[in-house]
Coordinates of C-alpha atoms in Angstrom, one line a residue:
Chain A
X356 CA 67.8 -84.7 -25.5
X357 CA 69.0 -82.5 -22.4
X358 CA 70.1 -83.9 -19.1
X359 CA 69.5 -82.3 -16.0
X360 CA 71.8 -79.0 -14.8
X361 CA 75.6 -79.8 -15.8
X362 CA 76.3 -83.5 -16.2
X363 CA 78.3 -84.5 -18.7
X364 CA 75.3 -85.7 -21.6
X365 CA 75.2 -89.4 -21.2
X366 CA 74.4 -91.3 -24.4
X367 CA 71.1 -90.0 -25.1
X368 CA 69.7 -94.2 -25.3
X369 CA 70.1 -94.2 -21.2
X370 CA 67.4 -92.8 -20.1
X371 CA 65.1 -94.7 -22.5
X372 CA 66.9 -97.8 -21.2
X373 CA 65.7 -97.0 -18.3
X374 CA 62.3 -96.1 -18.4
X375 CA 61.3 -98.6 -21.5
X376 CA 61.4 -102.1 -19.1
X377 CA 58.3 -100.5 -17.2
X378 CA 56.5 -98.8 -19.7
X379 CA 56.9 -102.1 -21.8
X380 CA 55.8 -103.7 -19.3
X381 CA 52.4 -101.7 -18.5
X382 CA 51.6 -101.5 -22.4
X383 CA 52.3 -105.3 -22.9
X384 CA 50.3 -106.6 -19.7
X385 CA 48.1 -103.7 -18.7
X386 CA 47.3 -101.4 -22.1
X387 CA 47.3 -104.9 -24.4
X388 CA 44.7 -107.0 -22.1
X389 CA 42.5 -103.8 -22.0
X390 CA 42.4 -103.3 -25.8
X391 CA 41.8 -107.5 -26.2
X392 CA 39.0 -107.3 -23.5
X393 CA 37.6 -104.6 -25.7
X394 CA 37.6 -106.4 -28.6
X395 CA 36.4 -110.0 -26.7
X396 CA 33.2 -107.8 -25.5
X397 CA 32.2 -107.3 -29.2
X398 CA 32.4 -110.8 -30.1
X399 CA 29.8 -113.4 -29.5
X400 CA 30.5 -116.2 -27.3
X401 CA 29.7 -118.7 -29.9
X402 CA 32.5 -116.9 -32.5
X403 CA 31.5 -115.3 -35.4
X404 CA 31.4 -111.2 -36.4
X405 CA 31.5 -108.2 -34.3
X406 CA 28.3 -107.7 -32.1
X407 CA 27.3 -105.3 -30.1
X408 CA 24.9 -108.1 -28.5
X409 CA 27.0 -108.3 -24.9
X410 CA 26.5 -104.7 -24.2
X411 CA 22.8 -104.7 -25.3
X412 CA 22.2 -107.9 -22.7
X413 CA 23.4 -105.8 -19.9
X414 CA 20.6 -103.1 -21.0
X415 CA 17.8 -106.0 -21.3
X416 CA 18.7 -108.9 -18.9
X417 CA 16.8 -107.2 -16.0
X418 CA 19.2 -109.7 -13.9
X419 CA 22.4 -108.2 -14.9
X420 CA 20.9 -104.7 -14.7
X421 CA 19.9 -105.6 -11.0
X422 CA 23.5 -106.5 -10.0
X423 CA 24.3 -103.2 -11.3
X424 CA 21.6 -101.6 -8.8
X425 CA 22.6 -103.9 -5.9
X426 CA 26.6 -103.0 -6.3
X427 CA 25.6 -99.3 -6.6
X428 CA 23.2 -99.3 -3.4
X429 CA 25.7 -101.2 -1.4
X430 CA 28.5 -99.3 -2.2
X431 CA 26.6 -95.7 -1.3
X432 CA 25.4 -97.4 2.2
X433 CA 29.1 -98.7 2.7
X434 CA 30.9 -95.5 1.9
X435 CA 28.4 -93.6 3.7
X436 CA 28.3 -95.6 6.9
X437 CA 31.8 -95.6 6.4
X438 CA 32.4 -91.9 6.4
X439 CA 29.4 -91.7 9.3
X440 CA 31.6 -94.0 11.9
X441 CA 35.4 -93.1 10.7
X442 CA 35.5 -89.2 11.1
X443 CA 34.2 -88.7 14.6
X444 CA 36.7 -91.5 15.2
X445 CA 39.7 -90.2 13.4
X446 CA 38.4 -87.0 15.3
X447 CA 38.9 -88.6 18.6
X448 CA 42.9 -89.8 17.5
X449 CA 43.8 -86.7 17.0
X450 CA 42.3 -84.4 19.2
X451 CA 41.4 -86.6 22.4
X452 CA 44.0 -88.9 22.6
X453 CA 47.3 -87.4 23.9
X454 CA 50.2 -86.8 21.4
X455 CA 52.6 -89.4 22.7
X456 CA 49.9 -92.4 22.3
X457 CA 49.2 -91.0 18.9
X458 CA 50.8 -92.9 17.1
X459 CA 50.0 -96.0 19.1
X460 CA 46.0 -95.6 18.7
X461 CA 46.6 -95.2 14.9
X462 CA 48.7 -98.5 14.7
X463 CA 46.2 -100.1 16.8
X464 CA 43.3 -98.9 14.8
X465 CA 44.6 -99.8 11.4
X466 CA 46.0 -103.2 12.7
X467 CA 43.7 -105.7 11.9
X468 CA 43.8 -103.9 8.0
X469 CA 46.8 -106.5 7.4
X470 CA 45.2 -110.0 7.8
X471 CA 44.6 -111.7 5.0
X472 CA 41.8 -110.0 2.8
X473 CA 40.5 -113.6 2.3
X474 CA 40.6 -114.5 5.8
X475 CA 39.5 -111.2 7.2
X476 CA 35.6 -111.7 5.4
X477 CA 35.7 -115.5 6.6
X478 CA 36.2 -114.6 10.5
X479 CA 33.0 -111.9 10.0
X480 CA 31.0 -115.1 9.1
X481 CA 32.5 -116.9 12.5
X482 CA 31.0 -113.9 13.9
X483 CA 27.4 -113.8 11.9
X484 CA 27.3 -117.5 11.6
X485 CA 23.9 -119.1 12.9
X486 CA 25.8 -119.8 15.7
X487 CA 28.4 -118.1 16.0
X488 CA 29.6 -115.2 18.7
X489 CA 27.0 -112.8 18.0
X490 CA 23.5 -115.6 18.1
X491 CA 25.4 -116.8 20.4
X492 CA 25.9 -113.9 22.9
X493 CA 21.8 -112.8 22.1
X494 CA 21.0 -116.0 22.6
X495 CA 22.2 -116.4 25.4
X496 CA 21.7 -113.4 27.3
X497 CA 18.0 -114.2 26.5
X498 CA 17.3 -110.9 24.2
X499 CA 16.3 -113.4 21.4
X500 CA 14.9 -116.8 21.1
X501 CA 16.2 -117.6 17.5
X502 CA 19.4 -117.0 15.9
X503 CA 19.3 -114.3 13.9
X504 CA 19.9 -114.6 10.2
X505 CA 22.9 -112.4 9.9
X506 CA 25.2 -114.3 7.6
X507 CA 25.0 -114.8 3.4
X508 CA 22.5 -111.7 3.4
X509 CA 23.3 -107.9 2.2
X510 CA 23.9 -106.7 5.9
X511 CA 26.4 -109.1 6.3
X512 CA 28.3 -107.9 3.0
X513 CA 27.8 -104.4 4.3
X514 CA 29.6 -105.0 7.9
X515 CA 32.4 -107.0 6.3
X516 CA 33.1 -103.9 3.8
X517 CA 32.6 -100.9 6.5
X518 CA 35.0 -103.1 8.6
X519 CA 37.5 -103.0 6.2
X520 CA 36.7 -99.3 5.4
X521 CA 36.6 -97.9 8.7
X522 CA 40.0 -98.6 9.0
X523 CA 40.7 -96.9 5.6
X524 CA 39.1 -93.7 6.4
X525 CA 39.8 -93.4 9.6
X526 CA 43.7 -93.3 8.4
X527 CA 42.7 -90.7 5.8
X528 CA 40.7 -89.1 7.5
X529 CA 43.2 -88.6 10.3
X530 CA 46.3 -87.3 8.5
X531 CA 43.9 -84.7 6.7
X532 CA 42.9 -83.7 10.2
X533 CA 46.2 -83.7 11.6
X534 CA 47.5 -81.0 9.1
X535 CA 44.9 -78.5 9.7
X536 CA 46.9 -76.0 10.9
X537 CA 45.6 -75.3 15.1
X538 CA 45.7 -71.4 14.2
X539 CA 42.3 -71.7 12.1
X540 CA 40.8 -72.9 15.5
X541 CA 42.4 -70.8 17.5
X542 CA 41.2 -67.3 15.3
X543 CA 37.7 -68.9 15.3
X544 CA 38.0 -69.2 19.1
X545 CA 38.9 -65.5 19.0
X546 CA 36.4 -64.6 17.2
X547 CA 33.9 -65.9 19.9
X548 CA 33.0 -69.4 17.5
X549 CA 32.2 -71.9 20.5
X550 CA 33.6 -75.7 19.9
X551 CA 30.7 -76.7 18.0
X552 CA 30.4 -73.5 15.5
X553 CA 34.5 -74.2 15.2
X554 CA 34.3 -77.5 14.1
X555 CA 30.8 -76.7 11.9
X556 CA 32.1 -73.9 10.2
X557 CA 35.9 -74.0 10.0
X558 CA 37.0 -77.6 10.5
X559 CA 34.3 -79.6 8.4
X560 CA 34.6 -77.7 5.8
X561 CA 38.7 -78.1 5.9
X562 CA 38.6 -81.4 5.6
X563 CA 35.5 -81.9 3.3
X564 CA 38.5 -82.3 0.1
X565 CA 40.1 -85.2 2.0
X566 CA 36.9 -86.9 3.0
X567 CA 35.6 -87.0 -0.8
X568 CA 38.8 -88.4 -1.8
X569 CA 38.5 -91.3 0.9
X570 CA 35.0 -91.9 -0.1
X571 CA 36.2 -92.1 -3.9
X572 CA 38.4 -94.4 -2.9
X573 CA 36.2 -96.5 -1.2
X574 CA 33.7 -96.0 -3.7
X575 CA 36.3 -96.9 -6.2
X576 CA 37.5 -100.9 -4.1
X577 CA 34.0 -101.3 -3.1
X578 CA 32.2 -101.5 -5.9
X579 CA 35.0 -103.5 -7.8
X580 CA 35.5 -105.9 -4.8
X581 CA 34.4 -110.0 -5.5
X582 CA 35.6 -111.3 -2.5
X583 CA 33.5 -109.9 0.5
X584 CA 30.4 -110.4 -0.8
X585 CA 30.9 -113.6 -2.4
X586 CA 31.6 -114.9 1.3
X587 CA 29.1 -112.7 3.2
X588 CA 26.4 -112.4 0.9
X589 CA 26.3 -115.7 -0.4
X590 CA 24.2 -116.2 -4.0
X591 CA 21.2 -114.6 -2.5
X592 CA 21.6 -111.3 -4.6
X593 CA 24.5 -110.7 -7.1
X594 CA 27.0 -107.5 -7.1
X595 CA 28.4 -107.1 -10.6
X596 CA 32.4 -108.6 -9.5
X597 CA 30.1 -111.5 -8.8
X598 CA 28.7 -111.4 -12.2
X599 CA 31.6 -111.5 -14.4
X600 CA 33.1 -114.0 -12.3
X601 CA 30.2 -116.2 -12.9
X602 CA 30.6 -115.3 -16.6
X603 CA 33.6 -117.0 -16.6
X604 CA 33.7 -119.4 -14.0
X605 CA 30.5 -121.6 -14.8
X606 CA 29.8 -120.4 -18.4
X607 CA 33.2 -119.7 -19.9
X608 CA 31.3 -116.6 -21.6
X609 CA 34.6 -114.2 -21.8
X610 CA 32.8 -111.8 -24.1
X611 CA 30.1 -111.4 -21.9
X612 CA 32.4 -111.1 -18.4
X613 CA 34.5 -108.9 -21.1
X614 CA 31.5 -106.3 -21.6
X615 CA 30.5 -106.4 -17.8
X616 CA 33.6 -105.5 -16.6
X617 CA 34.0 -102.7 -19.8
X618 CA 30.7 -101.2 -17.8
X619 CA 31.8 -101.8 -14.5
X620 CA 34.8 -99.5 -15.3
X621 CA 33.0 -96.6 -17.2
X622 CA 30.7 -96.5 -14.1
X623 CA 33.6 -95.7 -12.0
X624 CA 34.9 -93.9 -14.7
X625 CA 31.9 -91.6 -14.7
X626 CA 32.5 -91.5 -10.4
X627 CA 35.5 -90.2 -11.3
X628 CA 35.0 -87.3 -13.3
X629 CA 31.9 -86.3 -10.6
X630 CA 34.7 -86.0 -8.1
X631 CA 37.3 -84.7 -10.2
X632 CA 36.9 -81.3 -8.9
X633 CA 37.7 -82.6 -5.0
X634 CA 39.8 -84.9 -6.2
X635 CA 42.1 -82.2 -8.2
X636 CA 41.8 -79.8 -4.9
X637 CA 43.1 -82.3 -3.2
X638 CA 46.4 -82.9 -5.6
X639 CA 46.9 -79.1 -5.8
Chain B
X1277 CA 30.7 -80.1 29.0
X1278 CA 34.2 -81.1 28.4
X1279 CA 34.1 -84.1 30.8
X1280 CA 30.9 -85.7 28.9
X1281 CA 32.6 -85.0 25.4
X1282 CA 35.7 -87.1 26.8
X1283 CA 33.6 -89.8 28.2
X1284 CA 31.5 -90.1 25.4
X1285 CA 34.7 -89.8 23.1
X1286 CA 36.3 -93.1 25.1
X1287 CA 32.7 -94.9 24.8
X1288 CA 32.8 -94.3 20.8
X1289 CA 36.9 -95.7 20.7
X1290 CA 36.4 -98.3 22.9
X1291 CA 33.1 -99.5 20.7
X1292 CA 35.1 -98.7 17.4
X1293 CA 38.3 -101.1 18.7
X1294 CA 35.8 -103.2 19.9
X1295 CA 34.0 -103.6 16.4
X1296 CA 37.6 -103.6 14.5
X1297 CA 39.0 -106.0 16.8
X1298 CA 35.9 -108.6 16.9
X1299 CA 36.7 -110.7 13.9
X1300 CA 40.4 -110.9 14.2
X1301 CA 40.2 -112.0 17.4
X1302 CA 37.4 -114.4 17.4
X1303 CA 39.5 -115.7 14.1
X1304 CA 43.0 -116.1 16.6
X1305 CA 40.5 -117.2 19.6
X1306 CA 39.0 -120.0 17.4
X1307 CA 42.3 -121.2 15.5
X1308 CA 43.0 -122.5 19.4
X1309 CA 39.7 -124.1 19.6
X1310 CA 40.5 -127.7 20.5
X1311 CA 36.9 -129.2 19.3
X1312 CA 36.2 -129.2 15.6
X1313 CA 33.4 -126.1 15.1
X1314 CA 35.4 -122.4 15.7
X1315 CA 32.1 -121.7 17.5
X1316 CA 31.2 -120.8 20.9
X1317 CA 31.8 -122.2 23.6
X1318 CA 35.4 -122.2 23.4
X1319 CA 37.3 -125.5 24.4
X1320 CA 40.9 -124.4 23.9
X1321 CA 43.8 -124.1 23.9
X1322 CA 45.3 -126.4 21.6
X1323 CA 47.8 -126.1 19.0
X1324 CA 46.2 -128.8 16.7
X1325 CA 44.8 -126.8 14.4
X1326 CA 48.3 -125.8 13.5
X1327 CA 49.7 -128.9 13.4
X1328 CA 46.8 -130.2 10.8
X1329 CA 47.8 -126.6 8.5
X1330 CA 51.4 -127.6 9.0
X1331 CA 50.9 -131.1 7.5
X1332 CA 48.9 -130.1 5.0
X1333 CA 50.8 -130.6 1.6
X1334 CA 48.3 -128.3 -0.6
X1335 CA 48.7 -125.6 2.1
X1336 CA 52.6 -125.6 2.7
X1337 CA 53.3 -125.7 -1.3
X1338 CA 50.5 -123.1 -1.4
X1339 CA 52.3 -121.1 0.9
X1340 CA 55.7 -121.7 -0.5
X1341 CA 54.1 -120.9 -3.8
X1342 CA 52.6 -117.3 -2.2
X1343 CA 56.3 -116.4 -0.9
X1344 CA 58.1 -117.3 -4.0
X1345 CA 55.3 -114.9 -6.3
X1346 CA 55.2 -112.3 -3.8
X1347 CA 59.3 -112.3 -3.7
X1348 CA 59.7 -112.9 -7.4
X1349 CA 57.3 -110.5 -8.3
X1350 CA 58.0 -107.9 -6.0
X1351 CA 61.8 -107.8 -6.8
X1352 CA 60.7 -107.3 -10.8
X1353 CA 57.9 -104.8 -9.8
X1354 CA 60.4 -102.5 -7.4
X1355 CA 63.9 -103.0 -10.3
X1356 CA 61.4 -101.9 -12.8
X1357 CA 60.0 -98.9 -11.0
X1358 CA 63.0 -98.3 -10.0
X1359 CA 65.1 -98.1 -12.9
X1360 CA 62.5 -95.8 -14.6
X1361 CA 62.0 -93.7 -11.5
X1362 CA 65.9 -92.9 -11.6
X1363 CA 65.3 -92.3 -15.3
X1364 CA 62.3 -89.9 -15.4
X1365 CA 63.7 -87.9 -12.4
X1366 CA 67.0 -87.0 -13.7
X1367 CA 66.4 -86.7 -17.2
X1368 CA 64.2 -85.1 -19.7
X1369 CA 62.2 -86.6 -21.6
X1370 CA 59.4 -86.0 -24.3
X1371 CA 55.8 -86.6 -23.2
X1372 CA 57.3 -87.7 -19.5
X1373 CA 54.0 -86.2 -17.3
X1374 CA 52.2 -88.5 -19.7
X1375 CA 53.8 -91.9 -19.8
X1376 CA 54.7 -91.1 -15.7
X1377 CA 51.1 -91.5 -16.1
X1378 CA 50.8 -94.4 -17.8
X1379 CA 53.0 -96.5 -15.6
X1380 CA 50.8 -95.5 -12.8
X1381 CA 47.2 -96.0 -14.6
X1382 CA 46.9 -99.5 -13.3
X1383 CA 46.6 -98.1 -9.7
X1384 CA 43.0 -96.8 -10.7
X1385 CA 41.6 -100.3 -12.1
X1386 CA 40.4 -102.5 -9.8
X1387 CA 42.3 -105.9 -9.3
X1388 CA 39.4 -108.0 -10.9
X1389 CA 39.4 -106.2 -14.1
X1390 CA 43.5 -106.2 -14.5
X1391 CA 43.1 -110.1 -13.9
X1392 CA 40.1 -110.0 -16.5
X1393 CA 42.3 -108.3 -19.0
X1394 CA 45.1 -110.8 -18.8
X1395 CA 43.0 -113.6 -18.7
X1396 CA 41.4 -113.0 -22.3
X1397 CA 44.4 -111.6 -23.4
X1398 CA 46.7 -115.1 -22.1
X1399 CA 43.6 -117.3 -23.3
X1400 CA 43.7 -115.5 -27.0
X1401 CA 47.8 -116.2 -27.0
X1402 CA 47.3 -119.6 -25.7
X1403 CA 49.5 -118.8 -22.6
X1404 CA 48.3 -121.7 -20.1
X1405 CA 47.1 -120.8 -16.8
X1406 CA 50.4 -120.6 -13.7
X1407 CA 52.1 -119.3 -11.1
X1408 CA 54.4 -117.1 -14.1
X1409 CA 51.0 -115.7 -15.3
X1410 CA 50.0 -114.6 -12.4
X1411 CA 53.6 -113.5 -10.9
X1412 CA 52.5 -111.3 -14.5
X1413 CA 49.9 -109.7 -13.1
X1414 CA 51.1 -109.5 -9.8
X1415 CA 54.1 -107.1 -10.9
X1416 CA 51.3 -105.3 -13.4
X1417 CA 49.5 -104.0 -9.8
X1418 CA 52.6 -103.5 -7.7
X1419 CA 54.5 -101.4 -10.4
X1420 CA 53.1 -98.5 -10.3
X1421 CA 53.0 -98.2 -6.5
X1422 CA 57.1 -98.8 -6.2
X1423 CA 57.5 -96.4 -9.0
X1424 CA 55.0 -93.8 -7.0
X1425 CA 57.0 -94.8 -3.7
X1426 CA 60.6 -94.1 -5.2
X1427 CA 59.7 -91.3 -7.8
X1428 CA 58.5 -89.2 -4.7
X1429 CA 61.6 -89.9 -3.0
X1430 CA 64.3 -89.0 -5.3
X1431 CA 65.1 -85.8 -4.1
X1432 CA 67.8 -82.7 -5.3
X1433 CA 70.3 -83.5 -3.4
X1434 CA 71.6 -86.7 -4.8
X1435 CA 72.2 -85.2 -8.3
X1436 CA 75.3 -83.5 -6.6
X1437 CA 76.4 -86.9 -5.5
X1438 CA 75.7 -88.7 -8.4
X1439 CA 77.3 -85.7 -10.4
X1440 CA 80.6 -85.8 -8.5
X1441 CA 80.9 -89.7 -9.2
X1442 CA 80.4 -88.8 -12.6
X1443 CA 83.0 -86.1 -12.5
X1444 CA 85.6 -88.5 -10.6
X1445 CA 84.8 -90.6 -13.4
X1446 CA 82.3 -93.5 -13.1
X1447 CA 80.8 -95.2 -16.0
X1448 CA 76.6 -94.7 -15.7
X1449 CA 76.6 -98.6 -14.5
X1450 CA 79.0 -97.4 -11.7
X1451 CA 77.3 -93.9 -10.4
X1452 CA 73.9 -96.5 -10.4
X1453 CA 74.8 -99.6 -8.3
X1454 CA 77.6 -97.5 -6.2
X1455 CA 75.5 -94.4 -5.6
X1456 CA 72.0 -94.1 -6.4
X1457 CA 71.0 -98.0 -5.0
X1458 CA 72.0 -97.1 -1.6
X1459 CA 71.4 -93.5 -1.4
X1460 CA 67.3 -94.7 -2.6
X1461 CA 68.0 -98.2 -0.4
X1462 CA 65.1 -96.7 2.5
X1463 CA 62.6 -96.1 -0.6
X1464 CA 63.8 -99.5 -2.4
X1465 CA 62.7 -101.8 0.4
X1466 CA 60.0 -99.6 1.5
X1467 CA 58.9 -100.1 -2.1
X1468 CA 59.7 -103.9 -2.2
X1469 CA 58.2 -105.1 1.9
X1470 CA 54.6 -103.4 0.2
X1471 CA 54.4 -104.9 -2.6
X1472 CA 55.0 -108.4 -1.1
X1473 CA 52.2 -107.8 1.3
X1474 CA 50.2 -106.8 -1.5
X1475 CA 51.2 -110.1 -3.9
X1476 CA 51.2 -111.9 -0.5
X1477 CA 47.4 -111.1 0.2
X1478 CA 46.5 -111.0 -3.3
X1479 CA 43.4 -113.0 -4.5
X1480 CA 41.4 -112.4 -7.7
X1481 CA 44.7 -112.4 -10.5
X1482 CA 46.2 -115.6 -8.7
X1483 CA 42.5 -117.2 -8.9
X1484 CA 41.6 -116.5 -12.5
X1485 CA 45.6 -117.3 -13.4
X1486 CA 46.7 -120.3 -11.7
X1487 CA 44.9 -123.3 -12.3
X1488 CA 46.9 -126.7 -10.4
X1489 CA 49.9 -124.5 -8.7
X1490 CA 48.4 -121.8 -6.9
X1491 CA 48.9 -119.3 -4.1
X1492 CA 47.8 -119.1 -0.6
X1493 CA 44.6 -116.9 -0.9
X1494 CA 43.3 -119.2 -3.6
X1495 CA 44.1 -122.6 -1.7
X1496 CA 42.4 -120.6 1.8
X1497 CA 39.2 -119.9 -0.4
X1498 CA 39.0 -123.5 -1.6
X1499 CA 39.1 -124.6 2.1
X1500 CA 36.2 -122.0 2.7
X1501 CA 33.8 -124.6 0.9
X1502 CA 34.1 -127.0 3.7
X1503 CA 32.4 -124.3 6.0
X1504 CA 33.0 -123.2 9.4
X1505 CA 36.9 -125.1 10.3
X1506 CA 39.4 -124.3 13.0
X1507 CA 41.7 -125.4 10.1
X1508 CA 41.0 -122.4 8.2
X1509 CA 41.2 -119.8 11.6
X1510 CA 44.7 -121.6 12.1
X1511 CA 46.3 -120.9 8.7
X1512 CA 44.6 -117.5 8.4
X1513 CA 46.1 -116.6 11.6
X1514 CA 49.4 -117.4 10.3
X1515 CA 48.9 -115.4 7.3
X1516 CA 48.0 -112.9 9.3
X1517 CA 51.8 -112.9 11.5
X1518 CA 53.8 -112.8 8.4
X1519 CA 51.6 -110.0 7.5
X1520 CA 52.6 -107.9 10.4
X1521 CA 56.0 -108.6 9.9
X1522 CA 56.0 -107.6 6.4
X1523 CA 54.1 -104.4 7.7
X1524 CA 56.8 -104.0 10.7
X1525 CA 60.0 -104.4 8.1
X1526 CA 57.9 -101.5 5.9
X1527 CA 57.6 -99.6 8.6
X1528 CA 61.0 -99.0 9.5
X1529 CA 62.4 -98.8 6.5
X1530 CA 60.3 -96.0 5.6
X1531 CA 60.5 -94.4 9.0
X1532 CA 64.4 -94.8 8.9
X1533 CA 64.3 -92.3 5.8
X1534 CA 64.9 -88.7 7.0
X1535 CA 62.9 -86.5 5.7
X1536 CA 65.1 -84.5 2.7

């Protein structure tokens, strides 16, 4: 075992003293559980052998494959709304708004991302009640007659996630802008590229890497997510987080919530490796 | 051209702040409301809301609870990333780019499925549901994002510091609490104030974990099933405050750092 440049060699336990607490820790408590869920998912919920039964349920139960469906389409419309709202935003910070209230607008914009994750999808459903602000504001402006069904429906999950999303991107989205160096723009300019060609043909293009990284990232706490549409959609379609957590919560089934979850991760597994060439640009 | 491109530009801001800003301050509108719907029409101001959260047993030990697992846990998550930072940046080890990468693989998984894990594996060892179990898991998630935080910090120029205590003399124990601590203190508590807003805010581990003792985001959803309360805006706004000054303390400690 070497040390670094010219120290005089420690005992050559140290650094393994050091770095065995936390890598005991991940393989105890994060390595362990994923190997026993692995083996849970190929048991049967009554006990007895191996089966492969929880995995072929997911493939048959047309119920569990259409939570699968549902968490798949929401999450594409989130991250895409997402992406649609944040960058001409982000945009906006950094090349509209003066340097000195920079930092400022960013705070501002990000600031609501640090209430309670909880809490934050509860105060969208004061806002999408039946009667609450928005029915109330249409209502009473006379644009409609009946509150609108907003709340416990798939539009309601969908604003509660951009919400929380917009503010992501926007943040990613803005530091990747923010170190594009001004001297691309300036040669397009030279070259007689207008504002719109510049930002078309040298800018998107820049910052296409960062945006596919933000959108795997939301892709990525989206689709895992139980909490917003457990509150916002209510019971009237399932995502898969919903799913296992019904496995366990009303049915005690951990083999089956073990095999869910087993799928839900190769799926962003799979995500994953289709990004994995904007994702490594990115790292490089 | 360039005047409708700035108007239009302060129309979309304004409409994005507007649509960022809508349920967090309805939420702090409504905690004030002094009837008992948070719906419109408003019939604040009144603190009672506040006063019902504040005399609320489940919620004060639930928040006592939330502040002693985010503290706990934190401290553990940021000594342990920590102490095997310090030890993969200075010395060399076999295999290091791949167990660097397994203390920060949990970073990928999504919260429900590290709470999943534990739950089948605490259920098969006949570990009872608590606060410790999830404190477990809580440490599990913030880990690898201390390590992350302080690995990237531990620049060059410390080894010479750390080398000349060495030189002068100092046992390993000494160059560490007398050197390296404070040298890495920015990136420590940077390190620590995120993780506690993370454990802080944290729902699905605690909720799968705990069963009678439980944290604040558990006890707020439980409230949740009584509907639409001014309760719920109250304490949600006050999780919200020690939020921000979690955020504030991470912020200058970070910012505090020169860059290397």
């Amino acid at each position: 075992m070497s040390t670094s440049a010219n120290t005089p060699l420690p005992r050559a336990a140290l650094p393994w003293a050091l770095v065995t607490p936390a890598l005991g820790w991940t393989l105890l408590f994060f390595v362990l559980p994923f190997i026993a869920m692995g083996f849970s998912s190929l048991t049967a919920h009554e006990g007895g052998g191996l089966t492969a039964s929880n995995y072929s349920q997911f493939f048959t139960n047309p119920s569990y494959w259409q939570a699968m469906v549902n968490s798949l389409q929401v999450t594409a419309i989130v991250t895409a709304i997402s992406v649609l709202l944040a960058y001409p935003f982000a945009w906006i910070l950094a090349e509209q708004v003066p340097e000195r209230w920079q930092r400022l607008a960013l705070m501002l914009a990000v600031l609501p991302f640090w209430t309670s994750y909880v809490v934050r999808s509860y105060s969208w459903l004061l806002v999408l009640a039946q009667n609450g602000v928005v029915n109330r504001a249409l209502t009473g402006s006379g644009l409609i007659s009946e509150p609108l069904q907003l709340a416990n429906t798939r539009f309601a999950t969908v604003t509660g996630f951009v919400h929380f999303f917009v503010m992501l991107l926007t943040l990613t989205i803005f530091a990747n802008l923010k170190q594009l160096s001004p001297s691309y723009r300036k040669a397009a300019a030279d070259l007689g590229a207008g504002p719109v060609r510049t930002f078309l043909h040298v800018v998107l293009p820049l910052t296409l890497p960062g945006i596919m990284v933000g959108a795997f990232l939301t892709f990525v706490l989206c689709i895992g997510d139980y909490i917003t549409p457990q509150i916002l959609g209510g019971n009237n379609e399932l995502l898969m987080p919903q799913l296992v957590m019904m496995q366990i919560g009303r049915r005690g089934d951990f083999p089956l919530a073990s095999a869910l979850s087993i799928i839900l991760m190769a799926v962003v597994t799979i995500a994953y490796l289709a990004c994995a060439r904007w994702l490594k640009i990115e790292r490089a | 051209m360039r005047r409708i491109v700035r108007i239009a530009s302060w129309l979309y801001a304004i409409a994005v702040y507007g649509f960022i800003f809508l349920p967090v301050v309805v939420l702090v509108l409504f905690s004030l409301q002094s009837t008992s719907f948070p719906i419109p029409p408003f019939t604040g101001p009144s603190l009672r809301w506040y006063e019902a959260v504040l005399s609320d047993v489940r919620l004060t030990s639930a928040l006592v609870n939330s502040l002693l697992v985010a503290s706990i846990s934190s401290l553990a998550a940021v000594t342990l990333g920590f102490l095997s930072a310090w030890g993969f940046a200075r010395f060399v080890l076999p295999g290091s780019g791949l167990l660097r990468g397994l203390i920060t693989l949990p970073l990928t998984v999504s919260y429900l499925i590290i709470g999943m894990g534990l739950l089948v594996l605490f259920n098969w060892a006949g570990v009872p549901k608590s606060l410790l179990a999830a404190g477990i898991g809580h440490v599990v998630i913030n880990l690898p994002l201390c390590f992350a935080i302080i690995y990237s910090q531990m620049g060059d120029h410390q080894i010479n510091i750390e080398r000349a205590a060495r030189d002068l003399g100092a046992p390993e124990w000494k160059v560490l609490l007398l050197i390296t601590v404070p040298v890495m203190a920015p990136a420590i508590f940077a390190g620590f104030f995120l993780s506690m807003t993370f454990s802080w805010d944290e729902f699905v581990i605690s909720f799968l974990l705990t069963r009678f003792d439980t944290t604040l985001p558990v006890e707020i959803w439980n409230l949740l099933r009584s509907g639409l309360n001014p309760k719920t805006n109250a304490v949600g706004s006050l999780v919200f405050a020690v939020s921000i000054v979690l955020v504030v303390f991470f912020e200058l400690t970070l910012l505090r750092r020169k860059p290397a």
